[in-house]
Amino acid sequence: MKALEIKKLKKTFKSNFLFKKYEILKGIDINVEEGEIYGFLGPNGAGKTTTIKCVLGIIFPDAGEISIFGKSYNTGEARKKVGFLPEHPYFYDYLTARELLTFTGNLFSLPKKQVSNRADELIKLVGLEKKRELKLKKYSKGMIQRVGLAQSLINDPDLVILDEPFSGLDPIGRKELRDIIISLKEAGKTLFFSSHILQDMEMIVDKVGIILDGSIRKEGRLSDLISHSVRYYETVFTGVAEAALRENNLETNRLDNNYIIKSESEKDANDIIRFVNGHKGQIVSVTPVKMTLEDIFLKEIVG
Amino acid sequence: MKIKAIALNTFKEAVRNKVYYLLIVVGILFALSSQIMSLLTLGDKVKVLKDIGLASINFFCVLIAIFTGINLVFKEIDKKTIYNIVSKPISRSNFILGKFFGLAVTLLVALLSMALIFFVFLLLSTGEFDAKVLLYFILLYFELLIISAISILFSSFSTPILSSIFTISLYLIGHLSWTFNEFKYNLTETFEKVVVYSLYYIIPNLEKLNIKNDIVLKIPIESDVFIGSIIYAVCYIAAVLILAALIFNKKEFK
Ligand SMILES: Nc1ncnc2c1ncn2[C@@H]1O[C@H](COP(=O)(O)OP(=O)(O)OP(=O)(O)O)[C@@H](O)[C@H]1O
Ligand SMILES: [Mg+2]
């Protein structure tokens, strides 16, 4: 069964002028299989947050269908299975982290004891044990993001939807979040998150959906989208006279005392190595550069 | 359970705000200042004591009701904490109910603390225990609940400034709405009648819940009138909350 299925989702925002309408989502299809990590990728203003808000009933779609584990998204039954972290989250700043988690747990009508145990576990998971009795007013941005993640997991959700979860986190926080996401997957959960940080996505996602200007441009397994073939070789070397380079019509980039040459094929790269050795230079490195998510992303945007 | 969670959180928010205590304390000080006023009057000192004391408590409770009420729902929308509510398995009507009950508890605590101190003060300075003052406070509480429901209604679709203008206007007109009832006997045109009748039923008849004059002037309070007033208040509150829930159900949080 699909954890999340969106069919032909459309959403239009009306502007203040009565007649002007902006079509923000132009019939989006998204398929998230149970147990996978799905990366929802798109430039600013593409419609990621709008899509997520529709899924959670914060705004209402104009057309289309959304189902969560086969149930219509707007039912209590579907909602019970979902955890959600909004973009730029803000929580009641007069509460402590623990109180917020208890409050959120109560919205799911979970047993008191269960909420209490789970709140303690989650505070530990997101590394806020020392700050648990501090009011959220006194939390930093990254700490709020962590509390946000904790509250999204209070009901032990089967589907976790995170809107830009990496924003506001330092490198350690990002690493921790990646680990948490992976451990959730290992526990059989489904994750759906949007992000700009392609590297964070590339390391963990199973599937990506690329949204551009309100339409899904590509959706597929990461391994299918990114060809594992090498795009080019990058050879870095030093100690070759500039005149020799010019003589051979070699186009180089300079970085300090090093020269960098990109070559299309393995054969070309080997020729460069031979050339450098022939001119008494030293090879610093040869790197095969593979296609990245960023390349796909940029290709989609640039056209 | 879910309604209780919302209500408790609403109450927490109110009592963790210093303005709440400030209004209670100033309310009490004003009520106690009636002692000074009574010393300056020549007439019935007890009458002045009750008149000014009850009016002060009334005024400060209404302030708390309006200014907590108009912010309640608006702040959740403005700060986007509402995202974390509507995305949970709780209906939007239950959210509105939870907010209302939270405010009801907040007001009950404020009113009880002011009333308690005023009772003790009345007992000490006059030596008499006037149980009728209790009836006044009960009806006042229902008036506060009407104001709360109205301010929640307005705050679910407009800004705090507009909501406070609407709520305060309705509160003021509400104390005059009985005049519509008198007025309607002088009307002959059907259209005028319809307008005046509808206004009479739409605007809360808050004067129904105000028995200060009866208490100060020692007019007996009839039990069926008293109970009738409470039933009126409950029906009015239910109608306003249903309207608020209907509006809120259709609302998108952009
Ligand atoms: N309330 C609104 N009224 C009108 N237009 C809106 C509203 N909210 C969003 N939009 C528009 O919808 C488009 C998509 O916005 P959305 O927030 O979904 O983008 P996003 O993909 O989440 O971007 P980001 O990466 O910056 O978070 C934008 O062009 C935005 O201007
Ligand atoms: Mg966004």
mmCIF file of N, CA, C and O and ligand atoms in Angstrom, chain A residues 48-49 87 163-164 194, ligand 2:
data_model
loop_
_atom_site.group_PDB
_atom_site.id
_atom_site.type_symbol
_atom_site.label_atom_id
_atom_site.label_comp_id
_atom_site.label_asym_id
_atom_site.label_seq_id
_atom_site.Cartn_x
_atom_site.Cartn_y
_atom_site.Cartn_z
ATOM 1 N N LYS A 48 6.207 23.413 -2.777
ATOM 2 C CA LYS A 48 6.403 22.305 -1.830
ATOM 3 C C LYS A 48 5.548 22.485 -0.579
ATOM 4 O O LYS A 48 4.780 21.604 -0.196
ATOM 5 N N THR A 49 5.690 23.659 0.050
ATOM 6 C CA THR A 49 4.932 23.910 1.274
ATOM 7 C C THR A 49 3.432 23.875 0.994
ATOM 8 O O THR A 49 2.657 23.335 1.790
ATOM 9 N N GLU A 87 7.296 24.096 8.136
ATOM 10 C CA GLU A 87 8.428 24.938 7.757
ATOM 11 C C GLU A 87 8.519 26.080 8.764
ATOM 12 O O GLU A 87 7.506 26.563 9.236
ATOM 13 N N ASP A 163 8.715 19.500 6.625
ATOM 14 C CA ASP A 163 8.923 20.567 5.639
ATOM 15 C C ASP A 163 10.213 21.293 5.990
ATOM 16 O O ASP A 163 10.292 21.977 7.005
ATOM 17 N N GLU A 164 11.206 21.143 5.166
ATOM 18 C CA GLU A 164 12.530 21.745 5.367
ATOM 19 C C GLU A 164 13.112 21.436 6.741
ATOM 20 O O GLU A 164 13.471 22.352 7.481
ATOM 21 N N SER A 194 10.874 17.773 2.512
ATOM 22 C CA SER A 194 11.340 18.691 1.480
ATOM 23 C C SER A 194 12.652 19.268 1.964
ATOM 24 O O SER A 194 12.891 19.367 3.164
HETATM 25 MG MG MG C 2 8.405 25.885 1.588
#
